[in-house]
DNA sequence: TCAAAAGTGTTTAGCGTACACCCATGC
DNA sequence: GCATGGGTGTACGCTAAACACTTTTGA
């Protein structure tokens, strides 16, 4: 039984794209990076930075390339999230999109619009309005994923500057989960994990007692992980 | 700036498939369902039940259809797992595959090979040998996913018959995790969740004290979930 | 001296862990 | 009556949870 290659041709008429959900945290708020499209379909709409994958390009590599070409951002660690394939989600034909997401320190990058992007900015996660394609749904899936994974993996630190205060860390969790946490218990839990190092500095220019700055000890985390340690922060809920 | 539709044509030359990782549990062992292909590429190789998605077919629907057509299995709850898109993973052109997975009760189905499948059987998860395409990698990703999610979601019950003993449940966890659990603590933990109902029957025909049979109370789980209950079984490790 | 956030200690209750023995059945 | 797995109780230690006051700084 030899294959008839022509029979298969009918399947080779689709395209796929990658779309990147880039989370940042700034001024105590969770944000995502959006571009404004200058191309149909959805010209002038805000959208996730994403574009077509080339015919023999690896998916992960495509996500990196597209992000770099549209935003100028390099060395962003992208993780695959989910694939969206509703039949008529793109006006030009069958296009499925593989969504990726990443957590970045906003201060590390100065995104500049290029390619299909005429504009680019950080948007508050809860003020997105209408987005191109099914990108709002993609953002929602990414946010749900973030809520879960920030609980059991020490990924929140990727959103914070290299040195941060415990209150900033707490606000990050509160912002992602939309809840309030009890200060003493949060600090006790975090510090008891032995993953933060006092960098010996304090906040400057605040009109109150300045907070100590900490850094995340990634090497220590890797050691603990090998020993079977499980990172976990609970939404203990306040009251 | 109007789009030039012809410019985009170069992107519309790819295909995608769905591949299903179907887990079952039988004779105390974790298994997956494989078919033997009768079509190139990889004719005569064992493979996951999967095939091309039609041009305007929804991905989730395609996974269901393909599974039904190849195995006769209906009403299988499939969940999307991950998308695999290494450039030259398929000899006929660019094909990315969206992998789905499911947990089923082996006794509920009697799979029969059809379509591109010349044969179909359950395989022990740790005796798979060589599989078609990158299907071994897909199975590994699915297994890792199962190990994690069985811990925090009550999905193990989907692999067991409607009435099961606590020891069967424990063996299921041990088989998936490859560890041993402490009997008393496991039972205490499981029963304390108030999710199992004694069905009032016992095992028959065993050469020892017969074990009570339980069923999973799904309705109760939904209630608890709403109240913020988090299912969790730990790999307490024995000794 | 006031406002504003940082920082800390203690008590309580529940849960994970470790561990050893009796029970019911088939053969 | 013996082999086989089913089934249970308890003590200990840790940690999550709840809660209020003092400290440090800038304005």
XYZ file of C-alpha atoms (C1' of nucleotides) in Angstrom:
532
model
C 0.000 0.000 0.000
C 1.912 2.987 -1.278
C 0.802 6.465 -0.361
C -0.585 8.688 -3.067
C 1.070 11.962 -2.344
C -1.500 13.904 -4.352
C -4.300 12.693 -2.119
C -2.659 14.528 0.732
C -2.316 17.818 -1.123
C -5.754 18.909 -0.003
C -4.521 19.069 3.553
C -1.618 21.361 2.799
C -3.580 24.575 2.470
C -3.440 25.974 5.974
C -1.280 28.481 7.759
C -0.279 28.991 11.326
C 0.784 31.898 13.385
C 2.355 32.435 16.774
C 0.988 34.975 19.246
C 2.835 36.134 22.318
C 1.279 37.144 25.608
C 3.963 39.184 27.378
C 3.176 39.960 30.999
C 4.800 42.800 32.898
C 4.301 44.348 36.309
C 4.598 48.051 36.926
C 3.236 50.563 39.400
C 1.695 47.691 41.316
C -0.375 46.546 38.338
C -0.257 43.591 36.008
C 0.099 44.580 32.353
C 0.469 43.003 28.950
C 2.226 44.226 25.854
C 0.045 44.946 22.813
C 0.753 46.245 19.371
C -1.538 48.182 17.087
C -1.824 46.533 13.706
C -1.229 48.403 10.467
C -2.383 45.536 8.284
C -5.668 43.884 7.421
C -7.424 42.063 8.857
C -8.027 44.092 11.977
C -5.948 47.069 10.837
C -5.756 49.691 13.630
C -6.870 47.184 16.265
C -4.767 46.378 19.296
C -3.477 42.829 19.138
C -0.963 40.452 20.609
C 2.451 40.624 18.959
C 2.180 37.681 16.585
C 2.525 36.739 12.944
C 2.738 33.903 10.450
C 5.224 31.102 10.935
C 7.418 30.427 7.951
C 7.030 27.169 6.158
C 9.919 25.245 7.661
C 10.466 27.271 10.776
C 10.348 25.747 14.235
C 7.430 26.961 16.317
C 9.429 28.076 19.347
C 11.953 29.813 17.107
C 9.134 31.513 15.219
C 7.672 32.897 18.427
C 11.038 34.389 19.343
C 11.653 35.780 15.875
C 8.212 37.344 15.555
C 8.532 38.964 18.954
C 11.963 40.312 18.097
C 10.887 41.647 14.710
C 7.753 43.351 16.003
C 9.024 44.687 19.323
C 12.812 44.576 19.288
C 12.755 42.394 22.400
C 15.476 39.755 22.624
C 16.253 36.959 25.059
C 12.690 36.638 26.210
C 11.919 33.216 27.616
C 8.724 32.102 25.908
C 6.685 29.107 26.928
C 3.985 27.479 24.842
C 0.524 28.001 26.266
C -2.264 26.659 24.053
C -3.269 26.376 20.419
C -6.366 28.134 19.146
C -7.987 26.780 16.025
C -11.572 27.913 15.622
C -12.265 27.443 11.899
C -13.013 31.002 10.758
C -10.891 32.994 13.146
C -8.886 34.528 10.288
C -10.397 36.102 7.183
C -7.718 34.909 4.772
C -8.174 31.188 5.206
C -7.551 28.512 7.752
C -5.117 29.848 10.308
C -4.482 28.270 13.661
C -2.351 30.062 16.180
C 0.015 28.710 18.772
C 0.045 31.036 21.752
C 3.163 31.616 23.846
C 3.557 33.570 27.017
C 6.333 35.143 29.010
C 6.923 37.138 32.169
C 9.370 40.021 31.833
C 10.757 42.900 33.831
C 9.295 45.963 32.175
C 12.390 48.056 32.893
C 14.613 45.632 30.966
C 13.034 46.468 27.622
C 12.072 49.451 25.590
C 9.744 47.952 22.984
C 9.552 49.727 19.639
C 6.917 48.990 17.035
C 8.061 47.435 13.758
C 6.701 45.308 10.948
C 2.979 44.876 11.210
C 2.953 47.009 14.375
C 2.342 50.729 14.017
C 2.316 51.273 17.757
C 3.164 49.379 20.912
C 2.427 49.868 24.614
C 1.773 48.156 27.905
C -1.901 47.783 28.737
C -3.502 47.204 32.104
C -4.779 43.653 32.141
C -8.260 44.673 33.172
C -8.658 47.502 30.659
C -8.059 45.815 27.349
C -11.191 46.734 25.415
C -11.640 45.091 22.026
C -8.716 43.179 20.548
C -8.041 41.748 17.099
C -9.013 38.157 16.269
C -9.637 35.987 19.314
C -6.792 37.644 21.184
C -8.908 38.548 24.176
C -9.687 34.889 24.692
C -5.992 34.075 24.404
C -5.167 36.656 27.054
C -7.782 35.185 29.345
C -6.375 31.702 28.982
C -2.891 33.067 29.647
C -4.070 34.890 32.740
C -5.727 31.776 34.133
C -2.537 29.892 33.503
C -0.507 32.574 35.263
C -2.784 32.511 38.301
C -2.236 28.812 38.679
C 1.444 28.607 37.955
C 2.506 31.568 40.082
C 1.246 29.548 43.004
C 3.504 26.569 42.593
C 6.471 27.888 40.648
C 8.688 30.803 41.652
C 7.957 32.744 38.497
C 6.632 35.914 40.082
C 10.199 37.118 40.497
C 10.564 37.313 36.732
C 8.127 40.213 36.774
C 9.959 42.180 39.457
C 13.201 44.147 39.279
C 16.344 42.303 40.437
C 15.971 43.848 43.897
C 12.503 44.211 45.338
C 10.717 44.610 48.632
C 8.513 42.016 50.240
C 5.574 44.353 49.896
C 6.128 44.617 46.160
C 6.141 40.839 45.951
C 2.961 40.665 47.975
C 1.284 43.255 45.767
C 2.241 41.200 42.738
C 0.431 38.156 44.087
C -2.528 40.258 45.117
C -2.710 41.840 41.706
C -2.572 38.541 39.835
C -5.059 36.809 42.099
C -7.290 39.782 42.755
C -7.294 39.039 46.486
C -5.668 40.465 49.588
C -3.080 38.596 51.598
C -2.178 38.819 55.260
C 1.147 40.621 55.562
C 2.767 38.751 58.443
C 1.905 35.311 57.207
C 2.937 36.113 53.654
C 6.355 37.348 54.774
C 6.861 34.439 57.117
C 5.978 31.933 54.408
C 8.185 33.531 51.766
C 11.190 34.005 54.036
C 10.902 30.504 55.486
C 11.549 29.058 52.036
C 15.105 30.379 52.146
C 14.922 31.621 48.572
C 15.363 35.347 49.102
C 18.633 37.102 49.905
C 18.831 40.443 51.645
C 20.883 42.593 49.257
C 21.850 44.951 52.091
C 20.103 47.958 50.673
C 16.875 49.746 51.424
C 14.325 51.753 49.505
C 15.194 55.435 48.876
C 12.972 58.457 48.923
C 9.865 57.010 50.497
C 7.993 58.988 53.115
C 8.020 56.177 55.608
C 10.343 53.590 57.017
C 12.262 52.240 54.006
C 11.878 48.557 53.224
C 14.753 46.145 52.804
C 15.515 44.958 49.279
C 15.762 41.283 48.438
C 16.813 39.272 45.448
C 15.630 35.821 44.380
C 18.329 33.178 44.796
C 17.777 31.103 41.706
C 20.700 28.795 42.341
C 19.318 27.972 45.762
C 15.964 27.206 44.206
C 17.502 24.721 41.819
C 19.194 22.947 44.723
C 16.012 22.762 46.754
C 14.102 21.568 43.725
C 16.470 18.618 43.306
C 15.898 17.692 46.942
C 12.165 17.480 46.261
C 11.169 20.878 47.608
C 7.863 22.200 46.282
C 7.430 25.938 46.004
C 3.980 27.033 47.023
C 2.296 30.278 47.963
C -1.283 29.976 49.066
C -4.032 32.415 48.595
C -4.589 32.311 52.307
C -7.218 34.962 51.795
C -7.447 37.796 54.268
C -10.258 37.432 56.766
C -2.668 50.167 3.381
C -4.620 47.351 1.778
C -3.465 43.794 2.202
C -2.184 41.971 -0.834
C -3.815 38.595 -0.476
C -1.363 36.984 -2.855
C 1.540 37.904 -0.597
C 0.008 35.701 2.056
C -0.423 32.680 -0.191
C 3.058 31.458 0.642
C 1.957 30.860 4.204
C -1.001 28.682 3.265
C 0.947 25.543 2.441
C 0.958 23.697 5.726
C -1.123 20.985 7.277
C -1.948 20.003 10.784
C -2.942 16.851 12.502
C -4.353 15.879 15.847
C -2.884 13.049 17.904
C -4.601 11.482 20.875
C -2.915 10.060 23.927
C -5.510 7.807 25.540
C -4.572 6.569 28.983
C -6.129 3.512 30.573
C -5.471 1.545 33.737
C -5.758 -2.189 33.874
C -4.297 -5.017 35.935
C -2.668 -2.411 38.140
C -0.718 -0.894 35.253
C -0.939 2.336 33.320
C -1.463 1.820 29.600
C -1.984 3.826 26.439
C -3.886 3.001 23.295
C -1.836 2.697 20.099
C -2.701 1.839 16.535
C -0.509 0.229 13.930
C -0.406 2.317 10.786
C -1.132 0.876 7.367
C -0.083 4.000 5.520
C 3.164 5.763 4.735
C 4.992 7.388 6.309
C 5.751 4.947 9.114
C 3.593 2.154 7.689
C 3.532 -0.797 10.129
C 4.767 1.322 13.011
C 2.817 1.743 16.212
C 1.527 5.277 16.581
C -0.907 7.437 18.457
C -4.394 7.475 16.935
C -4.201 10.701 14.966
C -4.719 12.112 11.489
C -5.043 15.236 9.389
C -7.489 17.952 10.342
C -9.812 19.011 7.575
C -9.508 22.472 6.217
C -12.297 24.173 8.090
C -12.709 21.758 10.937
C -12.448 22.820 14.557
C -9.436 21.347 16.336
C -11.300 19.846 19.288
C -13.919 18.407 16.954
C -11.217 16.971 14.738
C -9.608 15.191 17.669
C -12.938 13.588 18.522
C -13.702 12.655 14.929
C -10.300 11.155 14.268
C -10.469 9.109 17.438
C -13.931 7.884 16.560
C -13.005 6.990 12.991
C -9.836 5.150 13.918
C -10.958 3.378 17.068
C -14.751 3.504 17.223
C -14.548 5.260 20.599
C -17.228 7.850 21.271
C -17.890 10.290 24.082
C -14.275 10.464 25.112
C -13.426 13.685 26.901
C -10.305 15.014 25.201
C -8.210 17.842 26.507
C -5.610 19.741 24.529
C -2.089 19.038 25.704
C 0.600 20.666 23.589
C 1.440 21.426 19.985
C 4.471 19.855 18.357
C 5.955 21.611 15.371
C 9.494 20.541 14.672
C 10.030 21.500 11.013
C 10.723 18.136 9.386
C 8.704 15.839 11.608
C 6.566 14.681 8.655
C 7.930 13.528 5.325
C 5.154 15.015 3.181
C 5.640 18.653 4.073
C 5.129 20.959 6.974
C 2.815 19.302 9.455
C 2.338 20.422 12.996
C 0.328 18.309 15.350
C -1.926 19.313 18.195
C -1.821 16.619 20.849
C -4.846 15.776 22.984
C -5.105 13.423 25.893
C -7.788 11.599 27.785
C -8.253 9.212 30.676
C -10.715 6.390 30.084
C -12.022 3.289 31.764
C -10.659 0.462 29.653
C -13.729 -1.706 30.226
C -16.012 0.954 28.732
C -14.604 0.531 25.241
C -13.725 -2.162 22.804
C -11.523 -0.323 20.301
C -11.487 -1.661 16.758
C -8.977 -0.575 14.147
C -10.256 1.381 11.148
C -9.000 3.853 8.593
C -5.273 4.249 8.731
C -5.127 1.744 11.597
C -4.551 -1.899 10.732
C -4.365 -2.927 14.376
C -5.053 -1.458 17.786
C -4.154 -2.423 21.354
C -3.348 -1.160 24.794
C 0.371 -0.888 25.511
C 2.128 -0.734 28.857
C 3.401 2.785 29.292
C 6.941 1.635 30.011
C 7.201 -0.832 27.145
C 6.467 1.260 24.101
C 9.500 0.617 21.941
C 9.812 2.673 18.769
C 6.830 4.757 17.686
C 5.997 6.626 14.488
C 6.943 10.293 14.074
C 7.713 12.056 17.360
C 4.958 10.167 19.116
C 7.197 8.875 21.868
C 8.009 12.446 22.814
C 4.315 13.272 22.809
C 3.595 10.365 25.129
C 6.327 11.524 27.472
C 4.922 15.033 27.634
C 1.461 13.590 28.263
C 2.763 11.387 31.046
C 4.503 14.288 32.745
C 1.296 16.237 32.508
C -0.658 13.355 33.993
C 1.751 13.040 36.913
C 1.231 16.658 37.781
C -2.471 16.948 37.258
C -3.449 13.735 39.012
C -2.057 15.375 42.125
C -4.302 18.400 42.185
C -7.354 17.313 40.216
C -9.548 14.302 40.933
C -8.953 12.772 37.525
C -7.595 9.440 38.642
C -11.146 8.178 39.052
C -11.673 8.472 35.310
C -9.256 5.580 34.891
C -10.973 3.297 37.379
C -14.238 1.365 37.096
C -17.309 3.050 38.610
C -16.790 1.089 41.814
C -13.261 0.535 43.046
C -11.352 -0.274 46.193
C -9.060 2.111 48.000
C -6.144 -0.150 47.249
C -6.871 0.038 43.535
C -6.869 3.810 43.799
C -3.610 3.743 45.690
C -2.034 1.451 43.112
C -3.119 3.860 40.413
C -1.228 6.715 42.054
C 1.759 4.506 42.688
C 1.780 3.359 39.100
C 1.585 6.862 37.668
C 4.185 8.302 40.012
C 6.419 5.281 40.204
C 6.582 5.531 43.997
C 5.088 3.728 46.969
C 2.601 5.342 49.300
C 1.846 4.658 52.956
C -1.476 2.815 53.153
C -2.989 4.307 56.291
C -2.159 7.888 55.465
C -3.323 7.550 51.885
C -6.693 6.182 52.989
C -7.094 8.782 55.689
C -6.315 11.605 53.300
C -8.641 10.342 50.571
C -11.542 9.575 52.900
C -11.170 12.880 54.758
C -11.967 14.739 51.544
C -15.513 13.408 51.644
C -15.473 12.627 47.939
C -15.909 8.868 48.017
C -19.148 7.038 48.724
C -19.294 3.502 50.055
C -21.461 1.685 47.505
C -22.312 -0.992 50.078
C -20.650 -3.827 48.219
C -17.419 -5.683 48.610
C -14.978 -7.459 46.355
C -15.876 -11.007 45.324
C -13.662 -14.040 44.937
C -10.483 -12.818 46.564
C -8.510 -15.047 48.858
C -8.472 -12.546 51.684
C -10.761 -10.165 53.461
C -12.773 -8.506 50.688
C -12.349 -4.775 50.297
C -15.209 -2.281 50.303
C -16.127 -0.686 46.995
C -16.364 3.073 46.626
C -17.536 5.441 43.945
C -16.397 8.987 43.285
C -19.069 11.554 44.142
C -18.631 14.013 41.313
C -21.501 16.211 42.374
C -19.986 16.596 45.811
C -16.681 17.562 44.216
C -18.314 20.331 42.228
C -19.873 21.731 45.391
C -16.604 21.661 47.296
C -14.809 23.223 44.361
C -17.162 26.197 44.429
C -16.446 26.654 48.110
C -12.742 26.954 47.322
C -11.707 23.404 48.169
C -8.467 22.268 46.554
C -8.070 18.593 45.797
C -4.588 17.369 46.522
C -2.898 14.030 46.973
C 0.725 14.170 47.962
C 3.425 11.808 47.093
C 4.134 11.417 50.772
C 6.723 8.849 49.846
C 7.039 5.696 51.877
C 9.932 5.711 54.382
C 4.685 65.475 65.648
C 2.272 63.256 62.275
C 1.400 60.128 58.524
C 2.575 56.033 56.327
C 4.282 51.794 55.590
C 7.893 48.379 57.593
C 8.588 45.018 60.524
C 7.824 41.525 64.237
C 5.836 37.284 68.047
C 2.547 34.290 69.882
C -1.243 31.267 70.288
C -4.226 27.805 68.296
C -5.912 24.243 65.609
C -5.544 21.169 61.958
C -2.895 18.121 59.183
C 0.915 15.324 57.550
C 3.741 11.674 59.131
C 5.248 7.595 61.186
C 4.222 3.340 62.976
C 1.981 -2.075 64.502
C -1.622 -4.851 65.081
C -6.210 -7.313 64.407
C -9.848 -8.813 60.785
C -12.235 -11.394 57.153
C -11.969 -14.478 53.567
C -10.446 -18.540 50.310
C -7.993 -22.447 50.041
C -5.161 -23.020 60.293
C -2.656 -20.328 57.374
C -1.703 -17.059 53.897
C -3.232 -12.805 52.041
C -4.407 -8.338 51.773
C -8.174 -5.172 54.315
C -8.718 -2.144 57.704
C -7.853 0.936 61.810
C -5.862 4.573 66.104
C -2.624 7.429 68.152
C 1.139 10.477 69.279
C 4.197 14.104 67.565
C 5.706 17.969 65.212
C 5.094 21.349 61.866
C 2.815 24.962 59.791
C -1.106 27.770 58.312
C -4.053 31.135 60.266
C -5.476 34.851 63.022
C -4.373 38.874 65.265
C -1.967 44.213 67.329
C 1.601 46.839 68.312
C 6.294 49.147 67.766
C 9.769 51.174 64.518
C 11.675 54.134 61.118
C 11.605 57.565 57.958
C 10.126 62.048 55.236
C 7.447 65.862 55.287
